[in-house]
XYZ file of C-alpha atoms in Angstrom:
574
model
C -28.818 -25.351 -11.625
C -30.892 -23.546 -14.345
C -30.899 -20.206 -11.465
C -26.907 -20.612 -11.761
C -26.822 -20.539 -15.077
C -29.214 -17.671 -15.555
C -26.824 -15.520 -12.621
C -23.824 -16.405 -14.587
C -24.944 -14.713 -18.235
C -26.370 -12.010 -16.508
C -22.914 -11.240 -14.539
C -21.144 -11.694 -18.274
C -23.693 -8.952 -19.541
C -23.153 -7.018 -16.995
C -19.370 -7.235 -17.154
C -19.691 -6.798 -21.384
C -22.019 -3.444 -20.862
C -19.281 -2.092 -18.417
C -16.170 -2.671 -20.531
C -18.297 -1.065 -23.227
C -19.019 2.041 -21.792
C -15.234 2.558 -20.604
C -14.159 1.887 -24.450
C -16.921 4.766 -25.328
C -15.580 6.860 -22.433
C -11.602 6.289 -23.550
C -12.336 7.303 -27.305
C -14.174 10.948 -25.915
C -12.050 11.351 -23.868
C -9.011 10.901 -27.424
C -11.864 13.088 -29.359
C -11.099 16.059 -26.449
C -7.665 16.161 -26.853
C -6.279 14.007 -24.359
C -3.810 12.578 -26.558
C -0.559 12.286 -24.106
C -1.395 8.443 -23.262
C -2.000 7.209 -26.990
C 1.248 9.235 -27.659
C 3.647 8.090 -25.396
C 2.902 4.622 -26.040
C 6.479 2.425 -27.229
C 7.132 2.979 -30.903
C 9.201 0.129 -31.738
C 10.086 1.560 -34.555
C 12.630 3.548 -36.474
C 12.648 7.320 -36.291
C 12.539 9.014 -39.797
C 13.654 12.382 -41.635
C 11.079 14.159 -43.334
C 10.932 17.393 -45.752
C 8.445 20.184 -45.307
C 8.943 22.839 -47.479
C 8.762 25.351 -44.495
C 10.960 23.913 -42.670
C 13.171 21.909 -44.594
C 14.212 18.561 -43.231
C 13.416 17.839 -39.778
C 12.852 14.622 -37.304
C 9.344 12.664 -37.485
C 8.619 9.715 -36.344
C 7.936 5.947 -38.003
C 4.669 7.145 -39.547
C 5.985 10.468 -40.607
C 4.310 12.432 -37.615
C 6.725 15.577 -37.094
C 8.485 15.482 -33.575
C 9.479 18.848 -31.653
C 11.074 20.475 -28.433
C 10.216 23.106 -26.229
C 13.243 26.018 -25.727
C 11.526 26.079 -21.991
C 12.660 22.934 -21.515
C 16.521 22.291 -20.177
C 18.268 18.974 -20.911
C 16.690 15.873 -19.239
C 13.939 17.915 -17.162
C 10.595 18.632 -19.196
C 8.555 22.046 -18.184
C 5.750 21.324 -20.645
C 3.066 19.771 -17.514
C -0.440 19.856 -17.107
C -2.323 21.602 -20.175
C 0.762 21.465 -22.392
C 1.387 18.351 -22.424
C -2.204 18.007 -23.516
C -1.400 19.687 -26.292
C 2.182 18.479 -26.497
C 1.745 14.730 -26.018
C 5.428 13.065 -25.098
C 7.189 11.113 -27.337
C 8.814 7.407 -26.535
C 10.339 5.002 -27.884
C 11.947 1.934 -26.493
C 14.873 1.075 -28.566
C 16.178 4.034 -31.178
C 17.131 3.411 -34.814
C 18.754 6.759 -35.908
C 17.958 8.177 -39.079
C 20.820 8.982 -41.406
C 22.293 12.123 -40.123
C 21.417 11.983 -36.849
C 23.895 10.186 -34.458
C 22.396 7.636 -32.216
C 24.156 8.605 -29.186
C 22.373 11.726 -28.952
C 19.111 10.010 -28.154
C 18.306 9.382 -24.583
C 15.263 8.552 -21.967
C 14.072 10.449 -18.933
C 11.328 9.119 -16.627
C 8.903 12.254 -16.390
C 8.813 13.474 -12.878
C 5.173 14.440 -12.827
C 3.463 11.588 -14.848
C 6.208 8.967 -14.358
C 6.359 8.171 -17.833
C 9.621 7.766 -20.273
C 10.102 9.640 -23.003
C 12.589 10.118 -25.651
C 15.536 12.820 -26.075
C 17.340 14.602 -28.759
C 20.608 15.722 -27.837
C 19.363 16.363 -23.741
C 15.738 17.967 -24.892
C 12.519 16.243 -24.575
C 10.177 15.171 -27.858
C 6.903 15.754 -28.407
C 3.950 15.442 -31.056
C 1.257 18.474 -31.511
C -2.170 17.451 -31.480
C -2.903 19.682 -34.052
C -1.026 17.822 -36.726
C -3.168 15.145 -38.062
C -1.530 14.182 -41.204
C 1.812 13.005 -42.656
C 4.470 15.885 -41.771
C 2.240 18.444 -40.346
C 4.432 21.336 -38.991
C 1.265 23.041 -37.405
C 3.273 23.025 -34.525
C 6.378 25.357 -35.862
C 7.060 28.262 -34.144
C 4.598 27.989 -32.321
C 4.757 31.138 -29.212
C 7.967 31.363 -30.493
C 8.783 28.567 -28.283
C 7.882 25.432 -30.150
C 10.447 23.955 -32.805
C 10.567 21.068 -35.210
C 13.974 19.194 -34.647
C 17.345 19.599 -36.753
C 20.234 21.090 -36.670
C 18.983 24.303 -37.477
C 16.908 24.539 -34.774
C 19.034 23.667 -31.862
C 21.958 26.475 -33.907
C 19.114 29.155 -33.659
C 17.250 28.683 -30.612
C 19.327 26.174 -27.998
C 22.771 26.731 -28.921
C 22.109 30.510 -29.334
C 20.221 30.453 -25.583
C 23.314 28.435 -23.992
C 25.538 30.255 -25.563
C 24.039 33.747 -23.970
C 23.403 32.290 -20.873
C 27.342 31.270 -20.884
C 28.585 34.619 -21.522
C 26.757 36.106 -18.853
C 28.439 33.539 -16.745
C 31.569 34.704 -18.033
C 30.577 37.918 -17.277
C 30.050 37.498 -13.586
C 33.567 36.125 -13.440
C 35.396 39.332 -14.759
C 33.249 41.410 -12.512
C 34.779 39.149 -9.484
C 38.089 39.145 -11.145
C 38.338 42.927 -10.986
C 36.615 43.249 -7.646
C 39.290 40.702 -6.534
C 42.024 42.531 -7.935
C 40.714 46.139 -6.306
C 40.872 44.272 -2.921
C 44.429 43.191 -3.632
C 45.260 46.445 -4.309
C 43.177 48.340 -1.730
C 43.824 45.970 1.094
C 46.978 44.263 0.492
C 47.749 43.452 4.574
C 44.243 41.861 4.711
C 44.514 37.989 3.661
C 40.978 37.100 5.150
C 39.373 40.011 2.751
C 41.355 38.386 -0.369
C 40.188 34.893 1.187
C 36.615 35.611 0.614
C 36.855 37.241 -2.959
C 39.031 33.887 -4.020
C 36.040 32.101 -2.486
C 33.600 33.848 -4.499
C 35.411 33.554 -7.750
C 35.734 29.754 -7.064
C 32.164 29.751 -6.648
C 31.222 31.536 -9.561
C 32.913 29.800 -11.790
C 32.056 25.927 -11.052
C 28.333 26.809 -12.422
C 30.148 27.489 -16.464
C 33.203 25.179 -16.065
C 32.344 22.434 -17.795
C 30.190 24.216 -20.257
C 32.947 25.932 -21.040
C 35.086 22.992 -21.688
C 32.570 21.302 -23.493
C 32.501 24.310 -25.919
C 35.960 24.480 -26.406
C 38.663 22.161 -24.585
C 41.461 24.132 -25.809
C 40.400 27.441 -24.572
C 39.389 25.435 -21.141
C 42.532 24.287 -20.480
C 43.897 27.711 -21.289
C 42.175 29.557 -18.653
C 42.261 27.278 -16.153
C 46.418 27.313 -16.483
C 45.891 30.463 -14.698
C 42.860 30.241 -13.116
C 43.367 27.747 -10.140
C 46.836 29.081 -9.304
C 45.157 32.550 -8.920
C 42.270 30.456 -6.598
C 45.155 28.577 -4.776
C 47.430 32.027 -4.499
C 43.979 33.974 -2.984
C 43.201 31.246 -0.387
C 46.532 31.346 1.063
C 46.789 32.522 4.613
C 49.571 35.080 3.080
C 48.967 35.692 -0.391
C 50.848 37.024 -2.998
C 49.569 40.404 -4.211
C 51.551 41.130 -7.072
C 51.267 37.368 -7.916
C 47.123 37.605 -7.683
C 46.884 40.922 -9.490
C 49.068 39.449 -12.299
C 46.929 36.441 -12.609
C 43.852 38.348 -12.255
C 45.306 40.139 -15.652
C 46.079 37.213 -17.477
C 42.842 35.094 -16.557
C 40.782 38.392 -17.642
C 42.582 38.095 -20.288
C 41.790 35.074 -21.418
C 37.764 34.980 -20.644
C 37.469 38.292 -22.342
C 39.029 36.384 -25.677
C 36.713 33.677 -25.292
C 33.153 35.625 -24.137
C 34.393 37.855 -27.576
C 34.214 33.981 -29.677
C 30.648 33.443 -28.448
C 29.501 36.601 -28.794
C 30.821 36.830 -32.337
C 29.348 32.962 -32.644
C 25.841 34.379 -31.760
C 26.129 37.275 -34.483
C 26.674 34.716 -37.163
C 23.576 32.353 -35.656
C 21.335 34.838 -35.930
C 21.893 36.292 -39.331
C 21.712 32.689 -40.713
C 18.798 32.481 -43.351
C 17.207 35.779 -42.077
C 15.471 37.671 -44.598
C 16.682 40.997 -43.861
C 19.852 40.390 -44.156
C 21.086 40.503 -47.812
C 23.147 37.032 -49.066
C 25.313 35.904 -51.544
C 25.123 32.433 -52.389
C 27.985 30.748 -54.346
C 28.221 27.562 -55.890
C 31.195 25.510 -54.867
C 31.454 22.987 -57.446
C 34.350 20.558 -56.628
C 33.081 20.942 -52.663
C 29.550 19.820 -53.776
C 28.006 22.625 -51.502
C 27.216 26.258 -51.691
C 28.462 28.561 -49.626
C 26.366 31.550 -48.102
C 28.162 34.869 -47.151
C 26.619 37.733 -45.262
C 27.093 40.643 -47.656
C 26.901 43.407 -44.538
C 30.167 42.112 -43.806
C 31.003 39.822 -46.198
C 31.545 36.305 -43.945
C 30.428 32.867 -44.819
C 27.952 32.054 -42.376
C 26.685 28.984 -44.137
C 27.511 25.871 -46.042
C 24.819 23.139 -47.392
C 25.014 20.339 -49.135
C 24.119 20.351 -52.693
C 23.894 17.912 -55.676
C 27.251 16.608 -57.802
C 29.424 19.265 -59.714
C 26.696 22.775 -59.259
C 27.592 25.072 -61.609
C 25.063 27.791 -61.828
C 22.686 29.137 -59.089
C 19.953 31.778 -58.488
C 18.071 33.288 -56.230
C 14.088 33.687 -56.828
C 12.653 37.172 -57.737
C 10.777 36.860 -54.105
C 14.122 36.051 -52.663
C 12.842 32.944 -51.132
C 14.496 30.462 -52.791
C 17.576 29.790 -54.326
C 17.385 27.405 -57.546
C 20.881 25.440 -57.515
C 21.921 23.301 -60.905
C 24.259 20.356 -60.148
C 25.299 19.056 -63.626
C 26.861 15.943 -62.654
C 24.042 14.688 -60.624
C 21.629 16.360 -63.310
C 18.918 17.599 -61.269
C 18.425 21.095 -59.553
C 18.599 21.477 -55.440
C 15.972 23.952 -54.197
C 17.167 25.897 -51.277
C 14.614 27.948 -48.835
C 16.402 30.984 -47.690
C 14.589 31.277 -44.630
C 16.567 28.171 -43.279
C 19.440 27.663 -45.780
C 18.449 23.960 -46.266
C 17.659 22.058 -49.315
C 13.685 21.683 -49.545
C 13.285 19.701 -52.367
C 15.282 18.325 -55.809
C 14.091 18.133 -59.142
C 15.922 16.252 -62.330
C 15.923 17.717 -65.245
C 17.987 16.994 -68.517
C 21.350 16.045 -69.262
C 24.440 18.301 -68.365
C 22.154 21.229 -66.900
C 24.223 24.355 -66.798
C 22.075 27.693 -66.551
C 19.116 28.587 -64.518
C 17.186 31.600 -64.844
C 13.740 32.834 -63.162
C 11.153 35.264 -65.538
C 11.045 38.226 -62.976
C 7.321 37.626 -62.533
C 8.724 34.209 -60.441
C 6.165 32.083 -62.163
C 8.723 30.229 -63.839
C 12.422 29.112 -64.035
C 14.275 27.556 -66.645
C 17.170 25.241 -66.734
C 19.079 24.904 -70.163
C 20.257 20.830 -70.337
C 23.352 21.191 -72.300
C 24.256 17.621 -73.053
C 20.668 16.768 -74.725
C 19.692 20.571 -76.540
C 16.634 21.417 -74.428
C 15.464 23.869 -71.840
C 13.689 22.094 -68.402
C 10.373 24.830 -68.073
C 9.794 24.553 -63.961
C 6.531 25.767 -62.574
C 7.996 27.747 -59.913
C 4.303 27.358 -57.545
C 4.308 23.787 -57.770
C 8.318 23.252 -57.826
C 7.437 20.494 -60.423
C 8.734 20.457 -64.052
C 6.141 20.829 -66.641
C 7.951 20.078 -69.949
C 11.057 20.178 -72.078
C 11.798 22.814 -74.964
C 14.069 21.724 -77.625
C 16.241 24.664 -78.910
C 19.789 24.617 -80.479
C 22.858 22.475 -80.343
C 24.871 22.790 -76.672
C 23.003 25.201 -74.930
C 24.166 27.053 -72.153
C 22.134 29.358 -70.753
C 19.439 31.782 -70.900
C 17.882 35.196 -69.570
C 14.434 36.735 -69.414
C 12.897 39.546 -70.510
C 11.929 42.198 -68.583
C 8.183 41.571 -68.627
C 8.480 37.856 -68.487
C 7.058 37.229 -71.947
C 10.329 36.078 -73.367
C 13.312 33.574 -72.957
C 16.411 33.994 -74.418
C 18.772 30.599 -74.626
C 22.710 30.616 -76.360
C 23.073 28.147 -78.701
C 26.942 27.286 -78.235
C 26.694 24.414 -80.794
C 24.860 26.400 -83.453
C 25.701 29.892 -82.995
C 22.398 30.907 -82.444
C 20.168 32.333 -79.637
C 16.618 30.947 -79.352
C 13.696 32.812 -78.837
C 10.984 31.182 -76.285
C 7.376 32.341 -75.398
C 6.754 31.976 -72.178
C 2.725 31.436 -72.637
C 3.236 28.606 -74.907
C 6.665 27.203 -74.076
C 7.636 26.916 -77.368
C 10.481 28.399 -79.270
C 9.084 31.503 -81.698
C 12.500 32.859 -83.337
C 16.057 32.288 -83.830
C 18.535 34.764 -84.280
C 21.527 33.552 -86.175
C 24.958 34.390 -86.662
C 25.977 34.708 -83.392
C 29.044 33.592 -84.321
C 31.912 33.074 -81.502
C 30.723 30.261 -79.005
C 27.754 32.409 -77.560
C 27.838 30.979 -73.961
C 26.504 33.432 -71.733
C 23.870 35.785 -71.915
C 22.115 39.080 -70.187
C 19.686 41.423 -70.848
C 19.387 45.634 -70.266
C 16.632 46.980 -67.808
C 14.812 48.439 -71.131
C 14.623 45.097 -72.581
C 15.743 46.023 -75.847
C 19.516 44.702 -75.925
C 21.288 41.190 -75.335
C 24.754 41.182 -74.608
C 26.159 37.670 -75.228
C 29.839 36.188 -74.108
C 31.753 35.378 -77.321
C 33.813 32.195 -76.119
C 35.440 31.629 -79.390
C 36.231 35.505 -80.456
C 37.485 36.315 -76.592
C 34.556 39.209 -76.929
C 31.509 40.483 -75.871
C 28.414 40.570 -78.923
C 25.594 43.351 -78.684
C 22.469 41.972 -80.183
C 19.527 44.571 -81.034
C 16.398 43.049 -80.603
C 14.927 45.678 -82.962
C 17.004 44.514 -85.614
C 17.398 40.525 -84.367
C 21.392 40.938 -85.176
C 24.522 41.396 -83.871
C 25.423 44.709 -84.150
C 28.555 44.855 -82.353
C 31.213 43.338 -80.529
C 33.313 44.270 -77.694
C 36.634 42.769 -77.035
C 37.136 41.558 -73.271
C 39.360 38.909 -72.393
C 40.093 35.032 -72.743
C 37.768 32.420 -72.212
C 34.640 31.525 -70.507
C 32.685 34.519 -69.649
C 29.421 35.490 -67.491
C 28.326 38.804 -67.453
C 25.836 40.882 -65.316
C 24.118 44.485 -66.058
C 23.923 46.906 -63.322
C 20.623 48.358 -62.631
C 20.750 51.545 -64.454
C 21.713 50.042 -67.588
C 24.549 51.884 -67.716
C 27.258 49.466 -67.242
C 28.099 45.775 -67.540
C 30.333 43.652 -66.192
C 32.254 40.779 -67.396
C 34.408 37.804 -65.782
C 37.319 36.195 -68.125
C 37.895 32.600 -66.462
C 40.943 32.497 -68.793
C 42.594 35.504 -67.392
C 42.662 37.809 -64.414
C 40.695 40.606 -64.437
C 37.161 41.594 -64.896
C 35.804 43.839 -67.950
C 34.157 46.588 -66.945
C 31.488 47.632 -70.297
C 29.809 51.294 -71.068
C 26.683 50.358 -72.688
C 25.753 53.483 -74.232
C 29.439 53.980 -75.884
C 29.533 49.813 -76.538
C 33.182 49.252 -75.449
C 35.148 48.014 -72.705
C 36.508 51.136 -69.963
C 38.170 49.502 -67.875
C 40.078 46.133 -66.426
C 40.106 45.292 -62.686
C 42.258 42.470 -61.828
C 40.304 40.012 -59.269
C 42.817 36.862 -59.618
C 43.013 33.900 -61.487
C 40.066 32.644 -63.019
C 36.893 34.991 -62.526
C 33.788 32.870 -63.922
C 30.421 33.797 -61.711
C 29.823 37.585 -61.359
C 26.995 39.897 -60.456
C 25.751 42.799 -59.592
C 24.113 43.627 -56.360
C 20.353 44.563 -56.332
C 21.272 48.253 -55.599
C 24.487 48.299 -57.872
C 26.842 49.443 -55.042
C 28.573 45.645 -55.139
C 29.880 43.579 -57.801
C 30.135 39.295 -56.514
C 32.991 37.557 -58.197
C 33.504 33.928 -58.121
C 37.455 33.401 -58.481
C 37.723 30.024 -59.185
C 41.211 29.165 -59.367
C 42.219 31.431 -56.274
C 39.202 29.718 -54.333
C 37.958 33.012 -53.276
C 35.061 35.418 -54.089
C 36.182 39.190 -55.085
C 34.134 41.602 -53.857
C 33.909 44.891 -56.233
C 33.102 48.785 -55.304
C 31.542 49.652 -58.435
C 31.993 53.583 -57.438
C 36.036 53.279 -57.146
C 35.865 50.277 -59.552
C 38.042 48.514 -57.581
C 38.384 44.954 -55.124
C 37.532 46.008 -51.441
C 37.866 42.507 -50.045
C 38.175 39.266 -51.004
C 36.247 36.130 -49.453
C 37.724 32.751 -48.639
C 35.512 29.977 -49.842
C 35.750 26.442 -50.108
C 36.696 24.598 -53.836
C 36.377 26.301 -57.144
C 34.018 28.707 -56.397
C 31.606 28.599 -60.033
C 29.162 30.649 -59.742
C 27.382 33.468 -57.187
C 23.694 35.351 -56.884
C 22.668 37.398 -54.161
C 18.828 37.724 -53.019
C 17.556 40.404 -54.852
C 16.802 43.691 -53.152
C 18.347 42.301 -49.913
């Protein structure tokens, strides 16, 4: 009995040593890499959207781990084996809980072929973690051989729907080249049905791989072609078809795909320029739409729209160019907008009734003047973080830099006043009075040595000599609310006149208005492009933005936007 009991404790030992060492082996085997079995385990749990400022906002999962696809892949088939998935653990989840903005339908489950696993879809594509991101959102993974993406909407624009999209018009493509070689056999060998036969054959064949991605791209233009389309398939399978019949809907089903190919192609163009840095942008504030708008200034399109705060009124664009500051007074906090990927990266509050925003040109900091309360929100521009408010005068409005940063300039619509801040020590230095007239907006020349301030209440433009800290002039324009920008050289400014049609057009170094160029009802948001070639002109009652040739003086084009178009910036030097 006692041997028993001895051979019993001994096999437990034995059978304790051995699960021990295959615990040790398991965790070296999760401190090599071989993460693809601790990833794909079942979630449970609800999927999450995170910000990265990056990326923007993009898909993670419950714990905030950031999720991607692979542009190799296709939809439901993984080609990330072996190696990569080594690197690229799968992800899974049993039962989805969409995230806001993300439509729960578009999540789906494939059993992997080579491991036999499940793992989760977005929108057809397989998800995965990267091992190299070991902490809450982690995009080590982004971009990663170009091939590597973290998931939104964004992503699958620039590098799925882009793909598909090319891949479709070469499809399209092959079809014209077997419409005309159809047609040329029509017309070559009339007499001979079986040679007709065989090219109607082809075309059928060609064109079942596309169908239905072209009718899932656009129903309407599906059901178009394919009006004449199958007859012309029917008519060339016939044992006696009709020739002038084929070669007439050879013509009109050319017709038709050409149209269509000319959509996507034209569709690509615009994915492509989205957000890309060498393109230059305009980016206008909508304020009863709640978004801003961004137009590609090359050829003047809206190729963007994002979602922004309540009620933004003004906007603009970092010195770097790689961020757009966005003020939404009604929500009373600014949206911060990365121009790389036109989304929102992160949102600050600030005071109450923010109008203006304005950068120092040295980009360490922007200021937002908070109308409703009489202060100025300092933002470190590194950080993103507000680091203090400066009280000024009553109902300011908004503000401009000096050239070399050391200086702020707010108006002082309240008190007729302009306040004076140092940048070093945040604090308000000097005053200069009698600005009499509503001073509401404000600019600065390239020399730093004159303000030029919109006059709400005298319908005028005021010249303020910083030498002097006065008023030593003012301008007549026209009626009401007025912004005003300074072209590069100094030489001229221009004004908008929300209260009438037209745009003032100042000489600097005579001090008085030259010229009027009607725009339409309502000009408010104006400037200058960074080369001075362009003036931007939000129209706000006409819903459009004006687009001025500052060599003729005159509107070249005009840009239809969304509602009340406020205010408009462009990224500086393009």
């Amino acid at each position: 009995m006692e041997k028993q009991k001895l051979w019993f404790l001994a096999t437990v030992l034995v059978v304790a040593l051995v699960l021990t060492a295959c615990s040790g082996d398991s965790e070296d085997a999760a401190d090599n890499g071989d993460q693809s079995k601790e990833k794909t385990r079942d979630a449970k749990t609800s999927l999450q959207v995170i910000e990265n400022e990056k990326v923007g906002k993009h898909l993670a999962d419950s714990k905030g781990m950031s999720l991607y696809i692979f542009t190799k892949d296709k939809k439901g088939v993984s080609n990330c084996k072996g190696k990569c998935l080594k690197n690229w653990p799968a992800f899974y989840t049993k039962d989805v809980n969409a995230p806001e903005g993300y439509d729960k339908s578009n999540f789906g489950t494939i059993t992997r072929q080579d491991t036999g696993e499940k793992q989760t879809t977005y929108r057809g594509y397989p998800l995965y973690y990267f091992v190299k991101d070991k902490e809450k959102g982690d995009v080590n993974g982004q971009g990663v051989k170009d091939v590597w993406y973290v998931v939104n909407d964004q992503t699958f624009q620039k590098h799925i729907n882009k793909g598909q999209s090319a891949l479709l018009s070469a499809g399209i493509g092959k079809v014209l080249s077997t419409l005309q070689d159809l047609k040329n056999t029509a017309a070559s060998s009339p007499d001979n049905a079986k040679k007709i036969n065989e090219k109607g054959k082809t075309l059928s064949e060609i064109w079942e791989p596309i169908e239905k991605d072209i009718e899932k791209h656009n129903a309407k233009a599906y059901e178009n072609i394919e009006k004449s389309l199958y007859p012309l398939i029917a008519e060339s399978k016939k044992n006696q078809p009709d020739v002038n019949k084929v070669k007439q809907l050879v013509d009109e089903t050319a017709d038709k795909l050409k149209q269509f190919k000319k959509k996507i192609t034209s569709a690509q163009q615009v994915t492509q320029s989205k957000g890309s840095g060498n393109i230059p942008l305009v980016y206008v504030n909508e304020r009863d739409a709640n978004v801003v708008q961004v137009i590609n200034s090359n050829n003047n399109k809206v190729i963007d729209t994002i979602k922004v705060g309540k009620k933004p009124t003004y906007n603009e664009v970092s010195p770097n160019g790689k961020y757009d500051y966005v003020v939404n007074s009604g929500s009373e906090n600014v949206s911060i907008i990365n121009t790389h990927t036109n989304q929102v990266v992160k949102t600050i509050p600030v005071g109450k009734t923010p109008k203006g925003v304005n950068f120092t040109p040295n980009g360490k900091w922007a200021y937002v003047i908070n109308e409703g309360e009489g202060t100025v929100t300092a933002i470190d521009t590194q950080s993103k973080k507000p680091v203090g408010k400066i009280e000024v005068g009553k109902s300011p409005h908004n503000g401009v830099s000096s050239p070399d940063s050391s200086k702020f300039y707010v108006t002082n619509t309240g008190s007729n006043s302009v306040s004076v801040i140092d940048t070093s020590t945040q604090k308000v230095v000097n005053t200069i009075k009698g600005v009499n007239g509503s001073p509401h907006n404000i600019n600065i020349t390239p020399d730093g040595k004159t303000l030029l301030v919109s006059l709400t209440g005298k319908n005028a433009a005021g010249v303020i000599d910083l030498g002097k800290n006065k008023i030593v002039k003012t301008i007549p324009t026209g009626i009401g609310h007025h912004v005003i920008d300074i072209t590069p050289d100094g030489k001229y400014a221009y004004m908008a006149n929300i209260g009438t049609d037209f745009v003032s057009v100042i000489d600097l170094s005579k001090r008085e208005k030259i010229k009027e160029i009607t725009v339409g009802t309502g000009p408010h948001g104006i400037t200058v492009t960074a080369n001075g070639d362009k003036v931007y002109v939000a129209v706000s009652v006409e819903n459009e933005v004006a687009v001025i040739d500052t060599t003729k003086n005159e509107v070249v084009n005009n840009i239809t936007t969304k509602e009340f178009p406020f205010f408009v910036s462009t990224i500086e030097g393009g």
